[in-house]
Short mmCIF file of C-alpha atoms in Angstrom, two decimals:
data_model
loop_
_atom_site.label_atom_id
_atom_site.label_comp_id
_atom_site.label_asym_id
_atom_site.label_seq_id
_atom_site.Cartn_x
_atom_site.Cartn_y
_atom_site.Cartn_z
CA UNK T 1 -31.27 1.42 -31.78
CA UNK T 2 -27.90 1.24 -30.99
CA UNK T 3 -27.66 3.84 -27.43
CA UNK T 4 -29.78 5.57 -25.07
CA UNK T 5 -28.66 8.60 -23.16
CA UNK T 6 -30.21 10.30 -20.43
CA UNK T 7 -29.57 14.36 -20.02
CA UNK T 8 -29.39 15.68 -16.78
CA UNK T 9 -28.51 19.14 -15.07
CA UNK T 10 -26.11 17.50 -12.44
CA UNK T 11 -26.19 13.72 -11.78
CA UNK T 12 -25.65 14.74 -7.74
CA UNK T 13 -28.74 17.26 -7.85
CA UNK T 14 -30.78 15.92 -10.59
CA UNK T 15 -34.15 15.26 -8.90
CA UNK T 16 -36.00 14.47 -12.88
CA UNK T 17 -34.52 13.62 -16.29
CA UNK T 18 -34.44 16.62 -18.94
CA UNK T 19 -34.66 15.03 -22.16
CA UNK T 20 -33.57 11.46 -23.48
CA UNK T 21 -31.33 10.72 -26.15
CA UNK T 22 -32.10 7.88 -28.82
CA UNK T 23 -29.28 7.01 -31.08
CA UNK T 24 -30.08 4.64 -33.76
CA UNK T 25 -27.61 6.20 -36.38
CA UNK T 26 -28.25 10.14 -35.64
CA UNK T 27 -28.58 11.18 -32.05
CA UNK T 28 -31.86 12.55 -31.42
CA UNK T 29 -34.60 13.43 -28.66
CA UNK T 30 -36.82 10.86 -27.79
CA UNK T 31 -39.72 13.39 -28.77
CA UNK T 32 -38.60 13.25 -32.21
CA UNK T 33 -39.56 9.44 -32.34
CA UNK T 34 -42.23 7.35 -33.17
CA UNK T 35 -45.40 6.31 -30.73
CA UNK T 36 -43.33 2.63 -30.70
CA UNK T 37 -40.10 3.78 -29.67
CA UNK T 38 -40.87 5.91 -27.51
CA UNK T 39 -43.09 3.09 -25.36
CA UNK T 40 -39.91 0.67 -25.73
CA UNK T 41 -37.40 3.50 -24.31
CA UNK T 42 -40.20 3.64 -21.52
CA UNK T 43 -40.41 0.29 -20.76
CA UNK T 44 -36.64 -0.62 -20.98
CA UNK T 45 -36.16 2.72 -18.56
CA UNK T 46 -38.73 1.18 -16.22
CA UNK T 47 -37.11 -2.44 -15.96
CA UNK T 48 -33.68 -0.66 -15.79
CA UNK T 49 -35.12 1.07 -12.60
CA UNK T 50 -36.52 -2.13 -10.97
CA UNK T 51 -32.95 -3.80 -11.07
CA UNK T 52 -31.51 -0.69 -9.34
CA UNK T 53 -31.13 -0.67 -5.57
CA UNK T 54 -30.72 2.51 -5.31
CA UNK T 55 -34.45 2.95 -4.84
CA UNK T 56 -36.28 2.01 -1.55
CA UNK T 57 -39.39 0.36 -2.67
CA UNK T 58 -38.93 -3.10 -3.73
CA UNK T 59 -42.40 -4.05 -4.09
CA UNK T 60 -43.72 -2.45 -7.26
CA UNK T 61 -46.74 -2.65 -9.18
CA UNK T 62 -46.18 -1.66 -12.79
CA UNK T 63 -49.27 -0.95 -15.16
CA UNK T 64 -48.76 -0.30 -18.67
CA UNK T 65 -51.71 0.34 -20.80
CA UNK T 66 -51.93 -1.53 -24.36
CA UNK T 67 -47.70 -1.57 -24.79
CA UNK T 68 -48.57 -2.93 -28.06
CA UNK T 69 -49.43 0.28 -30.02
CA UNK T 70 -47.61 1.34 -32.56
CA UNK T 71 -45.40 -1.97 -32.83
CA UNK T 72 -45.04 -4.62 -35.48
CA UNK T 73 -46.07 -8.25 -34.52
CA UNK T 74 -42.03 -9.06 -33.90
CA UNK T 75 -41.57 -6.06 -31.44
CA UNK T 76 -44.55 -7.02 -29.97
CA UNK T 77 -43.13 -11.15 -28.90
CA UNK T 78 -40.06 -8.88 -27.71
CA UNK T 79 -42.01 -6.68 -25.70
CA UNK T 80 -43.30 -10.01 -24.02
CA UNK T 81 -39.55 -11.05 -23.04
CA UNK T 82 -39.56 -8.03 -21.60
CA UNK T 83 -42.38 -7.42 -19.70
CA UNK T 84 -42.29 -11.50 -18.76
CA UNK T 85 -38.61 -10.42 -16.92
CA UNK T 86 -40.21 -7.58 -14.92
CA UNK T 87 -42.97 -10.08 -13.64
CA UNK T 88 -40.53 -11.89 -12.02
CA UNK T 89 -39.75 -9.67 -9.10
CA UNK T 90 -42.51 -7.15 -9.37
CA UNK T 91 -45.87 -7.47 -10.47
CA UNK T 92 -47.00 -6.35 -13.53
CA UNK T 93 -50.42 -5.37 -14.81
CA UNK T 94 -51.29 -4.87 -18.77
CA UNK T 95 -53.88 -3.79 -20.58
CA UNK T 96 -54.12 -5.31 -24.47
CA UNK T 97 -55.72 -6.12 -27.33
CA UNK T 98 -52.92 -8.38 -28.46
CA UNK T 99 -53.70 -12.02 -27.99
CA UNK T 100 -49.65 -12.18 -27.90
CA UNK T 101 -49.50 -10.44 -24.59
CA UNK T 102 -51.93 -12.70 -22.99
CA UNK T 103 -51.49 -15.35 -19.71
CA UNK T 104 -51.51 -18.83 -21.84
CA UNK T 105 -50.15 -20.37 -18.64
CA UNK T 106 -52.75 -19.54 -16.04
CA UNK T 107 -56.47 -18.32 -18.01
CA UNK T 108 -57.42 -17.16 -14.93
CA UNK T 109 -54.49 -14.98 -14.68
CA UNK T 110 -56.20 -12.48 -17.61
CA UNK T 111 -59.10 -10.84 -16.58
CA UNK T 112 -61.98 -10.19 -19.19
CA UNK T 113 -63.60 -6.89 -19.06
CA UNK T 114 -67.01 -6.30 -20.72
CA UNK T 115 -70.22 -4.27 -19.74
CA UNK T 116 -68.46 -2.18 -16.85
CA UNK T 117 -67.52 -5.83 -15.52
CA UNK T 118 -63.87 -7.60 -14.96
CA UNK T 119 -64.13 -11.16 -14.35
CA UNK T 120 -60.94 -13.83 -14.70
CA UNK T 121 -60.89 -15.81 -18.12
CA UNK T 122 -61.99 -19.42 -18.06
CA UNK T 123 -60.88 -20.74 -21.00
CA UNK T 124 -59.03 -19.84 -24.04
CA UNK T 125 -62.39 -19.53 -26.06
CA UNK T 126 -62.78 -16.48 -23.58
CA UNK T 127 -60.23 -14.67 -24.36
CA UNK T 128 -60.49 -15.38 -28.56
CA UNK T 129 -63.97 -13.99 -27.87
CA UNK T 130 -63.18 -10.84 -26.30
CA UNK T 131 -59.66 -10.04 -27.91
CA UNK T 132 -61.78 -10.68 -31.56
CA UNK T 133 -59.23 -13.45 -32.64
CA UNK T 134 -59.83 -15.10 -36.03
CA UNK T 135 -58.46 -18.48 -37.12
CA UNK T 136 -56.57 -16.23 -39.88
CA UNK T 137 -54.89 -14.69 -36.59
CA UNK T 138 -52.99 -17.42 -34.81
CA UNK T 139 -49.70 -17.51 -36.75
CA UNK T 140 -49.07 -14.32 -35.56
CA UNK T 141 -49.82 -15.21 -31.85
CA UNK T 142 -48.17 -18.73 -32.11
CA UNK T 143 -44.88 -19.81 -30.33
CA UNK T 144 -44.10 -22.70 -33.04
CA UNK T 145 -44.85 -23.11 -36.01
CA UNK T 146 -44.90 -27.06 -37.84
CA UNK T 147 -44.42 -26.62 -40.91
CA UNK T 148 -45.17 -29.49 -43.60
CA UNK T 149 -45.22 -30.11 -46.73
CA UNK T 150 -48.67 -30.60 -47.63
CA UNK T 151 -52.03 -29.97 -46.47
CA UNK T 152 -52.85 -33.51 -45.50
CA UNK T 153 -49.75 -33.70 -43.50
CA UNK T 154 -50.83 -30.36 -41.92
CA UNK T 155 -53.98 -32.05 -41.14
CA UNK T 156 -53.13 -35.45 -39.84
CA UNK T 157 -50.24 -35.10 -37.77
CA UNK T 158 -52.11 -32.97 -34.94
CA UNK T 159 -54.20 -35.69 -34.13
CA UNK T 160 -51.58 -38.40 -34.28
CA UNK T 161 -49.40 -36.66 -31.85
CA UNK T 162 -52.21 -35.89 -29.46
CA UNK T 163 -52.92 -39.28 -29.60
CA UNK T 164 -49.67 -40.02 -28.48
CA UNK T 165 -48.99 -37.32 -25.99
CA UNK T 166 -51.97 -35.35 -24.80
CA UNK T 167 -50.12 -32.14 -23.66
CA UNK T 168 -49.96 -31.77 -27.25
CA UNK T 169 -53.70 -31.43 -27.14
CA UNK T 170 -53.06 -28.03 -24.97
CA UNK T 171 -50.34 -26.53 -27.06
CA UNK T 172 -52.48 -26.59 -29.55
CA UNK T 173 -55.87 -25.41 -27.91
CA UNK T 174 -53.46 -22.65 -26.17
CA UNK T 175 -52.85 -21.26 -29.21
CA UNK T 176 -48.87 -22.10 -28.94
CA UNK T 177 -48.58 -24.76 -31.13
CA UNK T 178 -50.11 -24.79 -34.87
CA UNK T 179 -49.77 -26.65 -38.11
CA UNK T 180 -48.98 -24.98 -41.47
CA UNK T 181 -48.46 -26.75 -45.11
CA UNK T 182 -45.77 -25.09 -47.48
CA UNK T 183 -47.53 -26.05 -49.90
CA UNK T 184 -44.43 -28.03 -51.50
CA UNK T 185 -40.80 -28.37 -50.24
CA UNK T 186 -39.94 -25.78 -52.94
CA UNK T 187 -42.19 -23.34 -50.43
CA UNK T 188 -40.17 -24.50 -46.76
CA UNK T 189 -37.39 -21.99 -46.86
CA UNK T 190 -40.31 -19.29 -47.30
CA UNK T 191 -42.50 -20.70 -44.76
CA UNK T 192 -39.77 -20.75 -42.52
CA UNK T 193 -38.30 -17.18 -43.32
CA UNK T 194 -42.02 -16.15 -42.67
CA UNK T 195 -42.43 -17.35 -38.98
CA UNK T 196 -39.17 -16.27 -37.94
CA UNK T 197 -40.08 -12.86 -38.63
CA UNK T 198 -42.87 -12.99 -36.57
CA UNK T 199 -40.76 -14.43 -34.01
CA UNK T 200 -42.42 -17.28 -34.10
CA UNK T 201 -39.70 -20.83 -34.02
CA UNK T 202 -40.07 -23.21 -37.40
CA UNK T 203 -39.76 -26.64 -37.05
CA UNK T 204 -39.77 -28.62 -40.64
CA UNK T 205 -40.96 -32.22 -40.95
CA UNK T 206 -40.96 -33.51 -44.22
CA UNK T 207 -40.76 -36.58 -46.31
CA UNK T 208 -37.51 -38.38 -46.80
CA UNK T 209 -38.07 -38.63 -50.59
CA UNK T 210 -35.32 -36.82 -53.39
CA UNK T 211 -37.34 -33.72 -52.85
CA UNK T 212 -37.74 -34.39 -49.31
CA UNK T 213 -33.92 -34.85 -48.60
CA UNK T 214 -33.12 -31.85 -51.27
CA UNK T 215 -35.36 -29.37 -49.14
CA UNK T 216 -33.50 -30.35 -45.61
CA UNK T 217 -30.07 -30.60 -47.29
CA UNK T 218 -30.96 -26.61 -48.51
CA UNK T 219 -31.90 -25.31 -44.96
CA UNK T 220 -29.42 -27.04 -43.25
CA UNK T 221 -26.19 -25.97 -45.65
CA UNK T 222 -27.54 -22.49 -45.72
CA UNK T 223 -27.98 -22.72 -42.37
CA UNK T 224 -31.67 -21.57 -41.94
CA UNK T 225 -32.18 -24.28 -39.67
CA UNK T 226 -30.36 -26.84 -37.23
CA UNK T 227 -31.22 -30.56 -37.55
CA UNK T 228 -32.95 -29.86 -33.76
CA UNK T 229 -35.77 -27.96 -35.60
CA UNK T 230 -35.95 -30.77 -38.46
CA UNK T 231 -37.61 -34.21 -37.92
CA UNK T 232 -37.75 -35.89 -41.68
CA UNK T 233 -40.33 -38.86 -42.01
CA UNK T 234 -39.05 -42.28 -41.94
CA UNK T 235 -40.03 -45.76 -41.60
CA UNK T 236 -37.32 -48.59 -40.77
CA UNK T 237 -36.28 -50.86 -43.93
CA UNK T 238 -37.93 -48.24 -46.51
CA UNK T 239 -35.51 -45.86 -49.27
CA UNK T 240 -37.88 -43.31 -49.45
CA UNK T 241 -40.93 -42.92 -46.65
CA UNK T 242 -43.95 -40.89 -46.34
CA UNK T 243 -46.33 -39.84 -43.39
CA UNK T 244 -48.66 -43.00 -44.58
CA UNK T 245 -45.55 -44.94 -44.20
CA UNK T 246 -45.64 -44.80 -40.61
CA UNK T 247 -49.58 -46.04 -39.99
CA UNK T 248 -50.46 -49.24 -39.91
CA UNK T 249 -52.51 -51.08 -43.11
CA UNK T 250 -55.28 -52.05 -41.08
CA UNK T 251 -55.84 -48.37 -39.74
CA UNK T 252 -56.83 -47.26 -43.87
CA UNK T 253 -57.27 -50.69 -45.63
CA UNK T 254 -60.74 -49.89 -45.74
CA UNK T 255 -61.12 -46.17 -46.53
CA UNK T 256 -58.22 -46.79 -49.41
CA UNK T 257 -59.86 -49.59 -50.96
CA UNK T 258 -63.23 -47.60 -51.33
CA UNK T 259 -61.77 -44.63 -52.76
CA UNK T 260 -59.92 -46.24 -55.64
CA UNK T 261 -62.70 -48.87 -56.15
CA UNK T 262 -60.57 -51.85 -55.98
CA UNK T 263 -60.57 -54.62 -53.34
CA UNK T 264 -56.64 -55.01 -53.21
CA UNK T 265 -55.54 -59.42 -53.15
CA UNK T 266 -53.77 -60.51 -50.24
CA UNK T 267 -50.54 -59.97 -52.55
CA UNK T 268 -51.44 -56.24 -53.47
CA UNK T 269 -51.74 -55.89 -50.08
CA UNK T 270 -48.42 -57.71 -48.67
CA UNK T 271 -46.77 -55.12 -51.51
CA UNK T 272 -48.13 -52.38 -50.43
CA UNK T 273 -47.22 -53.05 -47.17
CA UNK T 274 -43.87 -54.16 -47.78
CA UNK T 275 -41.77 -50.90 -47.16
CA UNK T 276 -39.38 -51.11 -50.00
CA UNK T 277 -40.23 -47.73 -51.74
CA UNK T 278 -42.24 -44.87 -50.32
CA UNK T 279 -45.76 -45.66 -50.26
CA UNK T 280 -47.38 -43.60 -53.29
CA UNK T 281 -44.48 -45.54 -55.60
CA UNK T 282 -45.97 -48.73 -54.12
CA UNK T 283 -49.46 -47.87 -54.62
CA UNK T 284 -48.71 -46.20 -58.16
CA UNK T 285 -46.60 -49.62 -59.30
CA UNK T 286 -50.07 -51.71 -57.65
CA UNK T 287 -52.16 -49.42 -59.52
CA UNK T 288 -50.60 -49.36 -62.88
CA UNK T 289 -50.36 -52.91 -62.83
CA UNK T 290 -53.93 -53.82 -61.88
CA UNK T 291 -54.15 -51.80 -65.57
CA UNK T 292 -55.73 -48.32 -64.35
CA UNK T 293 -55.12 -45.50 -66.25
CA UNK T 294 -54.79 -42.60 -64.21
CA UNK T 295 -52.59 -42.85 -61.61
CA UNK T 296 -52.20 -39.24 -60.30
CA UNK T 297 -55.92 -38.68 -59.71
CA UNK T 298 -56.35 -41.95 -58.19
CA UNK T 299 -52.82 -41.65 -55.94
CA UNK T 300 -54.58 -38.08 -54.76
CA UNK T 301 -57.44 -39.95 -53.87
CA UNK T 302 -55.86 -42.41 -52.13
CA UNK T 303 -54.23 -40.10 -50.11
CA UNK T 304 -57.46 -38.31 -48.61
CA UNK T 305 -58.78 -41.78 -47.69
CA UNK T 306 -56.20 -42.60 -45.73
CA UNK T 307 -56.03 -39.10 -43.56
CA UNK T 308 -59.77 -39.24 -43.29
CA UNK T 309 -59.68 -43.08 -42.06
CA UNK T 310 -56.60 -42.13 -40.06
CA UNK T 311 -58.74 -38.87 -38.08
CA UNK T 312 -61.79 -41.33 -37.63
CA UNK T 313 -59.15 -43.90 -36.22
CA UNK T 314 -57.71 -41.55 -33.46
CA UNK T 315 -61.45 -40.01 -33.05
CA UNK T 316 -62.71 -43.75 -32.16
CA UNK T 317 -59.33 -44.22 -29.67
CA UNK T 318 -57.73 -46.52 -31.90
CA UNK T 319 -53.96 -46.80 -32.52
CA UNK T 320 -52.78 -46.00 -35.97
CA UNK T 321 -49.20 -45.99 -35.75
CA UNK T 322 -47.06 -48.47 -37.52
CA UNK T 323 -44.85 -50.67 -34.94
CA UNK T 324 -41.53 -49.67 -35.06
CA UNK T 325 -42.47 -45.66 -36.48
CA UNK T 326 -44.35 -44.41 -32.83
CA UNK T 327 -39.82 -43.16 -31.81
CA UNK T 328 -39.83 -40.26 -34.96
CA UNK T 329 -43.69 -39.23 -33.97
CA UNK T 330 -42.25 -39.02 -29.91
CA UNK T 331 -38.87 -37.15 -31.13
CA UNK T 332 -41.11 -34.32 -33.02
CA UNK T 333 -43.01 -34.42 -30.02
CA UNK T 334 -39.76 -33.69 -27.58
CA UNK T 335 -38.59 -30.99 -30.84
CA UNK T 336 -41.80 -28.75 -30.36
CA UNK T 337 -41.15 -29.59 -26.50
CA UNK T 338 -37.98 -28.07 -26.97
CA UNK T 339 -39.02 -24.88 -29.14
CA UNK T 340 -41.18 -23.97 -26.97
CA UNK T 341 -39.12 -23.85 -23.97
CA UNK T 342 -36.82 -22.03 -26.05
CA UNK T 343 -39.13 -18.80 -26.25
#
């Protein structure tokens, strides 16, 4: 849309508005339009009048009923800009279905109607219940998006960073913050492509292996993302770190040794410890040395051990993070911290 006109007999007599003009490439009547324009010419008409001073009531209450028709999910996180800037000086009343529209602030602030009854919201799991909301819904309703590499990542992490800060814990149960696994650093540009068209801010952590570093060199050089909106995995001392990199050996000792069936010596353990290479190289040299034969299945084993000993860990209130690691967990803390107060 690229102008709006407004027709009017004389601008010194004109006591209503005749017709509206939309041009977004051909000049048109708004009555021509779409359902979704038409409430978006509305709406911007409206705030335009509660800037204006030349009207003598300040104090406005504005309802709009379910401005979400009719609009894709991107419109829709505009629409809340919008409506967000005319609840700053006049208050504002909306009936939705869209949990995108909702009060994430202030539960109490949304008021949950059901069986010719309107009582405030509670809790979040009030409003998911009456708005219908699906786990398969949240991307679209999320403010950030973390996007990793793989699903273990994707599962991990969450915990980890609750455990370090707990207002992680309500991003995430506010439905602001979520998790999502590329699927492979081949599949980041996508995933991050995809949740900026929902309006929705990426922000990338991955390994700082070759295809690791090859991913983040991509979205930085073709500028899809800044290095704020990037945090890549490293622990001190190592070429090439991992997310198990930065937990601690006694955290998954246990859970690691069980699934490959194979009490590690004090040296395999020292080794694996050590940091030189990233940590499936270590355990892949320790493993092919101790004369197994395959590597890959065990390695994927491994690697499910040591999330599901890491989860228990943080369940049971114990620390998992490697000393010296707990500064790149806190700086993707302060990057989501950032995102958010970006929308």
């Amino acid at each position: 849309m690229q102008t709006v006109q407004l027709e009017v007999q004389s601008l010194s007599r004109a006591s209503s508005i005749d017709d509206i003009l939309i041009d977004d490439g051909v000049s048109t009547p708004i009555s021509t339009k779409g359902d979704g324009v038409q409430s978006l010419a509305a709406l911007a008409l409206t705030l335009e009048w509660t800037r204006s001073t030349s009207h003598p009531d300040k104090q406005l209450i504005i309802a709009v009923e379910e401005p979400e028709s009719h609009l894709h999910p991107g419109a829709v996180h505009e629409l809340r800009g919008v409506l967000e800037g005319i609840a700053k000086s006049q208050q504002v009343i909306v009936t939705t279905h869209s949990q995108a529209l909702v009060n994430r602030h202030d539960f109490r602030q949304n008021l949950v109607v059901s069986e010719h009854t309107a009582r405030p919201a509670k809790q979040l799991a009030d409003l998911r219940t009456s708005l219908g909301v699906t786990v398969a819904d949240s991307l679209t309703a999320a403010e950030v998006v973390v996007i990793t590499e793989g699903t273990l990542d994707r599962g991990v992490l969450p915990a980890v960073l609750t455990q370090l800060d707990p207002e992680v814990t309500k991003w995430i149960s506010d439905g602001r913050v979520i998790f999502e696994a590329a699927g492979g650093c081949s599949k980041v540009q996508y995933r991050v492509h995809s949740a900026r068209s929902i309006m929705t801010n990426p922000v990338v952590v991955l390994d700082s292996d070759p295809a690791g570093n090859a991913s983040i060199d991509k979205l930085l050089e073709n500028g899809t993302l800044d290095q704020n909106s990037i945090v890549k995995i490293v622990r001190p001392n190592t070429k090439h770190s991992e997310l198990e990199d930065v937990f601690s050996l006694d955290a998954y000792i246990d859970a690691l040794q069980n699934a490959i069936g194979h009490k590690l010596t004090d040296r395999e353990k020292r080794r694996l410890d050590r940091g030189d290479l990233a940590w499936s190289e270590r355990l892949s040299a320790i493993l092919r040395d101790a004369g197994f034969h395959d590597i890959h299945s065990l390695e994927v084993e491994s690697k499910r051990a040591v999330a599901g000993a890491i989860l228990s860990a943080v369940e049971a209130g114990r620390p998992v993070v490697r000393e010296g690691c707990e500064d790149l967990l806190l700086r993707l803390i302060e990057v989501i911290r950032d995102n958010l107060q970006q929308r």
